[in-house]
């Protein structure tokens, strides 16, 4: 009876995929087929693994359910007991479970949280597993850097999200501007963007030149949208070890980035402190930095605002180099699990070629594996190819540090201080460094107690 139900569910997945029109480009090559993990030998005993994750949207939830169903068909000796939790509660529940010594066998963790879990000894290193049958060659090195702490890999990634520059074609044409290149490797400089924003800007008509980083949001959004600006100018937020902001946040390049950003609002006045709701599709904003999700939002809510006619997409601007933040939710294995090999079998299959083909077909997300991304025509065509190539070639992990929340909050406040409060950049940076470095020292002191 169970197999009949599973067959019906799998058939439903197939029907959904056809309706979504997300067919692959063709059969994978032998090298691509080899990215699926090798099965391990299990005895007849059924092992049950607990798996915690944050509850996502309908497509994400359906993808996980479908993958688990298929995995258990392939591995009848392993049962996956998945427990999704509301996003707002998830991290607190997971940290509590870890602290009380009762964590799940497998857990979903957001990339910026990696270091705190790894430092606490909560995660099993995956380095040797990846070297043996994780097919590391199929994932960008910069992507895996975001899941590595002190030379060990701790998380297995599934997908990426990314941001790019959206621009109003008709505003550009009216201002006599050339359109930006759609080539992911030919980004405009920030100076070119400033020139365009200045010509488009028309405060009397309620038209703004640019929203450079989705306004002033929470610390997480700051990290995703504003750190790339620092990197693009050649600066950084913390040292490579993730122990101090000294020498990085106070570098001339970082201060140049902060100054440029703040002057978009204060000197050039091409950016606003507040924007009307959906200013870009409502034709009140010439340029905005936004993510892949915006394409679906515009198509669903503003169908008359058409890609290629009313707006276009270009790679993120650059200073001295191109850069975009990478890293998303990934799967880790508890250091306390009694079933390490079985847990790796599950995690490796979920993040393999086969698993990611299923996941990406259902969700439409950008897969981390080169081999999977190649199989979807839409990901290799404009505009989605911009997001894909940027992540593969110019992606950078957000600072890998056990004090990421405290650091992110300090950097958020730094951007607000130099822009909203118009504080002296040197003073604001020094204050942020003191906060960040103190947070790290305090965290080490607590870990020794």
PDB file of N, CA and C in Angstrom, residues 125-182:
ATOM      1  N   UNK A 125      32.417  17.359  10.732  1.00  0.00           N
ATOM      2  CA  UNK A 125      33.137  17.780   9.531  1.00  0.00           C
ATOM      3  C   UNK A 125      32.810  16.856   8.354  1.00  0.00           C
ATOM      4  N   UNK A 126      32.631  17.450   7.181  1.00  0.00           N
ATOM      5  CA  UNK A 126      32.280  16.685   5.980  1.00  0.00           C
ATOM      6  C   UNK A 126      33.425  16.638   4.969  1.00  0.00           C
ATOM      7  N   UNK A 127      34.568  17.157   5.347  1.00  0.00           N
ATOM      8  CA  UNK A 127      35.683  17.316   4.407  1.00  0.00           C
ATOM      9  C   UNK A 127      36.070  16.005   3.740  1.00  0.00           C
ATOM     10  N   UNK A 128      36.332  14.969   4.517  1.00  0.00           N
ATOM     11  CA  UNK A 128      36.767  13.697   3.943  1.00  0.00           C
ATOM     12  C   UNK A 128      35.668  13.054   3.120  1.00  0.00           C
ATOM     13  N   UNK A 129      34.424  13.193   3.551  1.00  0.00           N
ATOM     14  CA  UNK A 129      33.309  12.667   2.758  1.00  0.00           C
ATOM     15  C   UNK A 129      33.260  13.350   1.394  1.00  0.00           C
ATOM     16  N   UNK A 130      33.423  14.673   1.396  1.00  0.00           N
ATOM     17  CA  UNK A 130      33.383  15.399   0.134  1.00  0.00           C
ATOM     18  C   UNK A 130      34.534  14.987  -0.779  1.00  0.00           C
ATOM     19  N   UNK A 131      35.697  14.795  -0.203  1.00  0.00           N
ATOM     20  CA  UNK A 131      36.852  14.405  -1.001  1.00  0.00           C
ATOM     21  C   UNK A 131      36.671  13.016  -1.598  1.00  0.00           C
ATOM     22  N   UNK A 132      35.954  12.153  -0.883  1.00  0.00           N
ATOM     23  CA  UNK A 132      35.766  10.783  -1.345  1.00  0.00           C
ATOM     24  C   UNK A 132      34.688  10.675  -2.413  1.00  0.00           C
ATOM     25  N   UNK A 133      33.496  11.224  -2.145  1.00  0.00           N
ATOM     26  CA  UNK A 133      32.416  11.067  -3.121  1.00  0.00           C
ATOM     27  C   UNK A 133      31.461  12.256  -3.175  1.00  0.00           C
ATOM     28  N   UNK A 134      31.946  13.447  -2.777  1.00  0.00           N
ATOM     29  CA  UNK A 134      31.104  14.636  -2.836  1.00  0.00           C
ATOM     30  C   UNK A 134      31.199  15.414  -4.126  1.00  0.00           C
ATOM     31  N   UNK A 135      32.119  15.002  -5.024  1.00  0.00           N
ATOM     32  CA  UNK A 135      32.274  15.648  -6.329  1.00  0.00           C
ATOM     33  C   UNK A 135      32.450  17.167  -6.217  1.00  0.00           C
ATOM     34  N   UNK A 136      33.480  17.552  -5.488  1.00  0.00           N
ATOM     35  CA  UNK A 136      33.757  18.965  -5.258  1.00  0.00           C
ATOM     36  C   UNK A 136      34.029  19.723  -6.542  1.00  0.00           C
ATOM     37  N   UNK A 137      34.552  19.037  -7.564  1.00  0.00           N
ATOM     38  CA  UNK A 137      34.870  19.715  -8.829  1.00  0.00           C
ATOM     39  C   UNK A 137      33.626  20.302  -9.490  1.00  0.00           C
ATOM     40  N   UNK A 138      32.449  19.851  -9.067  1.00  0.00           N
ATOM     41  CA  UNK A 138      31.196  20.272  -9.688  1.00  0.00           C
ATOM     42  C   UNK A 138      30.582  21.493  -9.011  1.00  0.00           C
ATOM     43  N   UNK A 139      31.256  22.032  -7.994  1.00  0.00           N
ATOM     44  CA  UNK A 139      30.751  23.181  -7.244  1.00  0.00           C
ATOM     45  C   UNK A 139      31.818  24.268  -7.246  1.00  0.00           C
ATOM     46  N   UNK A 140      31.467  25.538  -7.497  1.00  0.00           N
ATOM     47  CA  UNK A 140      32.469  26.605  -7.464  1.00  0.00           C
ATOM     48  C   UNK A 140      33.226  26.634  -6.143  1.00  0.00           C
ATOM     49  N   UNK A 141      34.524  26.840  -6.223  1.00  0.00           N
ATOM     50  CA  UNK A 141      35.353  26.889  -5.017  1.00  0.00           C
ATOM     51  C   UNK A 141      34.875  27.975  -4.060  1.00  0.00           C
ATOM     52  N   UNK A 142      34.486  29.131  -4.610  1.00  0.00           N
ATOM     53  CA  UNK A 142      34.041  30.236  -3.759  1.00  0.00           C
ATOM     54  C   UNK A 142      32.747  29.886  -3.025  1.00  0.00           C
ATOM     55  N   UNK A 143      31.933  29.035  -3.623  1.00  0.00           N
ATOM     56  CA  UNK A 143      30.716  28.591  -2.944  1.00  0.00           C
ATOM     57  C   UNK A 143      31.065  27.749  -1.734  1.00  0.00           C
ATOM     58  N   UNK A 144      31.967  26.782  -1.920  1.00  0.00           N
ATOM     59  CA  UNK A 144      32.331  25.902  -0.809  1.00  0.00           C
ATOM     60  C   UNK A 144      33.072  26.648   0.294  1.00  0.00           C
ATOM     61  N   UNK A 145      33.737  27.740  -0.044  1.00  0.00           N
ATOM     62  CA  UNK A 145      34.411  28.538   0.992  1.00  0.00           C
ATOM     63  C   UNK A 145      33.405  29.044   2.022  1.00  0.00           C
ATOM     64  N   UNK A 146      32.181  29.287   1.592  1.00  0.00           N
ATOM     65  CA  UNK A 146      31.154  29.778   2.499  1.00  0.00           C
ATOM     66  C   UNK A 146      30.631  28.728   3.450  1.00  0.00           C
ATOM     67  N   UNK A 147      30.991  27.467   3.218  1.00  0.00           N
ATOM     68  CA  UNK A 147      30.540  26.375   4.074  1.00  0.00           C
ATOM     69  C   UNK A 147      31.734  25.704   4.759  1.00  0.00           C
ATOM     70  N   UNK A 148      32.843  26.428   4.787  1.00  0.00           N
ATOM     71  CA  UNK A 148      34.081  25.925   5.364  1.00  0.00           C
ATOM     72  C   UNK A 148      34.494  26.807   6.536  1.00  0.00           C
ATOM     73  N   UNK A 149      34.859  26.168   7.633  1.00  0.00           N
ATOM     74  CA  UNK A 149      35.321  26.904   8.809  1.00  0.00           C
ATOM     75  C   UNK A 149      36.610  26.273   9.306  1.00  0.00           C
ATOM     76  N   UNK A 150      37.667  27.074   9.352  1.00  0.00           N
ATOM     77  CA  UNK A 150      38.989  26.612   9.799  1.00  0.00           C
ATOM     78  C   UNK A 150      39.409  25.335   9.063  1.00  0.00           C
ATOM     79  N   UNK A 151      39.290  25.423   7.734  1.00  0.00           N
ATOM     80  CA  UNK A 151      39.787  24.388   6.812  1.00  0.00           C
ATOM     81  C   UNK A 151      38.955  23.118   6.765  1.00  0.00           C
ATOM     82  N   UNK A 152      37.809  23.097   7.412  1.00  0.00           N
ATOM     83  CA  UNK A 152      36.925  21.938   7.308  1.00  0.00           C
ATOM     84  C   UNK A 152      35.575  22.349   6.722  1.00  0.00           C
ATOM     85  N   UNK A 153      35.054  21.520   5.819  1.00  0.00           N
ATOM     86  CA  UNK A 153      33.717  21.714   5.281  1.00  0.00           C
ATOM     87  C   UNK A 153      32.717  21.169   6.292  1.00  0.00           C
ATOM     88  N   UNK A 154      31.679  21.970   6.597  1.00  0.00           N
ATOM     89  CA  UNK A 154      30.687  21.540   7.582  1.00  0.00           C
ATOM     90  C   UNK A 154      29.266  21.463   7.024  1.00  0.00           C
ATOM     91  N   UNK A 155      29.007  22.108   5.900  1.00  0.00           N
ATOM     92  CA  UNK A 155      27.662  22.123   5.351  1.00  0.00           C
ATOM     93  C   UNK A 155      27.678  21.726   3.876  1.00  0.00           C
ATOM     94  N   UNK A 156      26.592  21.101   3.439  1.00  0.00           N
ATOM     95  CA  UNK A 156      26.428  20.699   2.038  1.00  0.00           C
ATOM     96  C   UNK A 156      25.375  21.598   1.390  1.00  0.00           C
ATOM     97  N   UNK A 157      25.768  22.409   0.429  1.00  0.00           N
ATOM     98  CA  UNK A 157      24.833  23.377  -0.163  1.00  0.00           C
ATOM     99  C   UNK A 157      23.920  22.762  -1.214  1.00  0.00           C
ATOM    100  N   UNK A 158      22.753  23.383  -1.388  1.00  0.00           N
ATOM    101  CA  UNK A 158      21.809  22.977  -2.421  1.00  0.00           C
ATOM    102  C   UNK A 158      21.709  24.024  -3.528  1.00  0.00           C
ATOM    103  N   UNK A 159      21.342  25.243  -3.136  1.00  0.00           N
ATOM    104  CA  UNK A 159      21.040  26.256  -4.138  1.00  0.00           C
ATOM    105  C   UNK A 159      21.665  27.599  -3.780  1.00  0.00           C
ATOM    106  N   UNK A 160      21.578  28.515  -4.720  1.00  0.00           N
ATOM    107  CA  UNK A 160      22.011  29.890  -4.535  1.00  0.00           C
ATOM    108  C   UNK A 160      20.861  30.837  -4.856  1.00  0.00           C
ATOM    109  N   UNK A 161      20.916  32.004  -4.279  1.00  0.00           N
ATOM    110  CA  UNK A 161      20.091  33.118  -4.740  1.00  0.00           C
ATOM    111  C   UNK A 161      21.059  34.230  -5.087  1.00  0.00           C
ATOM    112  N   UNK A 162      20.621  35.193  -5.866  1.00  0.00           N
ATOM    113  CA  UNK A 162      21.565  36.221  -6.296  1.00  0.00           C
ATOM    114  C   UNK A 162      20.837  37.515  -6.608  1.00  0.00           C
ATOM    115  N   UNK A 163      21.605  38.572  -6.731  1.00  0.00           N
ATOM    116  CA  UNK A 163      21.058  39.891  -7.037  1.00  0.00           C
ATOM    117  C   UNK A 163      21.752  40.453  -8.270  1.00  0.00           C
ATOM    118  N   UNK A 164      21.105  41.423  -8.892  1.00  0.00           N
ATOM    119  CA  UNK A 164      21.647  42.054 -10.093  1.00  0.00           C
ATOM    120  C   UNK A 164      21.094  43.473 -10.198  1.00  0.00           C
ATOM    121  N   UNK A 165      21.466  44.170 -11.262  1.00  0.00           N
ATOM    122  CA  UNK A 165      21.002  45.540 -11.470  1.00  0.00           C
ATOM    123  C   UNK A 165      19.819  45.536 -12.446  1.00  0.00           C
ATOM    124  N   UNK A 166      18.693  46.075 -11.992  1.00  0.00           N
ATOM    125  CA  UNK A 166      17.501  46.226 -12.824  1.00  0.00           C
ATOM    126  C   UNK A 166      17.427  47.697 -13.251  1.00  0.00           C
ATOM    127  N   UNK A 167      17.052  47.937 -14.493  1.00  0.00           N
ATOM    128  CA  UNK A 167      16.990  49.324 -14.960  1.00  0.00           C
ATOM    129  C   UNK A 167      15.774  49.530 -15.861  1.00  0.00           C
ATOM    130  N   UNK A 168      15.257  50.756 -15.848  1.00  0.00           N
ATOM    131  CA  UNK A 168      14.098  51.132 -16.653  1.00  0.00           C
ATOM    132  C   UNK A 168      14.557  51.536 -18.052  1.00  0.00           C
ATOM    133  N   UNK A 169      14.227  50.726 -19.040  1.00  0.00           N
ATOM    134  CA  UNK A 169      14.697  50.955 -20.411  1.00  0.00           C
ATOM    135  C   UNK A 169      14.215  52.296 -20.952  1.00  0.00           C
ATOM    136  N   UNK A 170      12.968  52.613 -20.742  1.00  0.00           N
ATOM    137  CA  UNK A 170      12.410  53.838 -21.329  1.00  0.00           C
ATOM    138  C   UNK A 170      12.982  55.088 -20.674  1.00  0.00           C
ATOM    139  N   UNK A 171      13.273  55.006 -19.383  1.00  0.00           N
ATOM    140  CA  UNK A 171      13.932  56.144 -18.731  1.00  0.00           C
ATOM    141  C   UNK A 171      15.331  56.344 -19.286  1.00  0.00           C
ATOM    142  N   UNK A 172      16.038  55.245 -19.543  1.00  0.00           N
ATOM    143  CA  UNK A 172      17.374  55.329 -20.124  1.00  0.00           C
ATOM    144  C   UNK A 172      17.314  55.956 -21.511  1.00  0.00           C
ATOM    145  N   UNK A 173      16.374  55.509 -22.313  1.00  0.00           N
ATOM    146  CA  UNK A 173      16.251  56.030 -23.682  1.00  0.00           C
ATOM    147  C   UNK A 173      15.861  57.499 -23.676  1.00  0.00           C
ATOM    148  N   UNK A 174      14.975  57.896 -22.791  1.00  0.00           N
ATOM    149  CA  UNK A 174      14.556  59.294 -22.700  1.00  0.00           C
ATOM    150  C   UNK A 174      15.720  60.194 -22.315  1.00  0.00           C
ATOM    151  N   UNK A 175      16.618  59.669 -21.467  1.00  0.00           N
ATOM    152  CA  UNK A 175      17.784  60.446 -21.017  1.00  0.00           C
ATOM    153  C   UNK A 175      18.943  60.354 -22.001  1.00  0.00           C
ATOM    154  N   UNK A 176      18.773  59.619 -23.102  1.00  0.00           N
ATOM    155  CA  UNK A 176      19.837  59.479 -24.089  1.00  0.00           C
ATOM    156  C   UNK A 176      20.975  58.596 -23.641  1.00  0.00           C
ATOM    157  N   UNK A 177      20.678  57.649 -22.781  1.00  0.00           N
ATOM    158  CA  UNK A 177      21.706  56.753 -22.225  1.00  0.00           C
ATOM    159  C   UNK A 177      21.777  55.441 -22.994  1.00  0.00           C
ATOM    160  N   UNK A 178      22.977  54.926 -23.146  1.00  0.00           N
ATOM    161  CA  UNK A 178      23.143  53.579 -23.684  1.00  0.00           C
ATOM    162  C   UNK A 178      22.724  52.578 -22.619  1.00  0.00           C
ATOM    163  N   UNK A 179      22.186  51.452 -23.060  1.00  0.00           N
ATOM    164  CA  UNK A 179      21.756  50.438 -22.109  1.00  0.00           C
ATOM    165  C   UNK A 179      22.956  49.639 -21.624  1.00  0.00           C
ATOM    166  N   UNK A 180      22.948  49.216 -20.366  1.00  0.00           N
ATOM    167  CA  UNK A 180      24.049  48.387 -19.850  1.00  0.00           C
ATOM    168  C   UNK A 180      24.132  47.062 -20.594  1.00  0.00           C
ATOM    169  N   UNK A 181      25.294  46.476 -20.588  1.00  0.00           N
ATOM    170  CA  UNK A 181      25.487  45.178 -21.226  1.00  0.00           C
ATOM    171  C   UNK A 181      24.780  44.088 -20.421  1.00  0.00           C
ATOM    172  N   UNK A 182      24.269  43.092 -21.137  1.00  0.00           N
ATOM    173  CA  UNK A 182      23.662  41.931 -20.476  1.00  0.00           C
ATOM    174  C   UNK A 182      24.675  40.817 -20.264  1.00  0.00           C
TER     175      UNK A 182
END
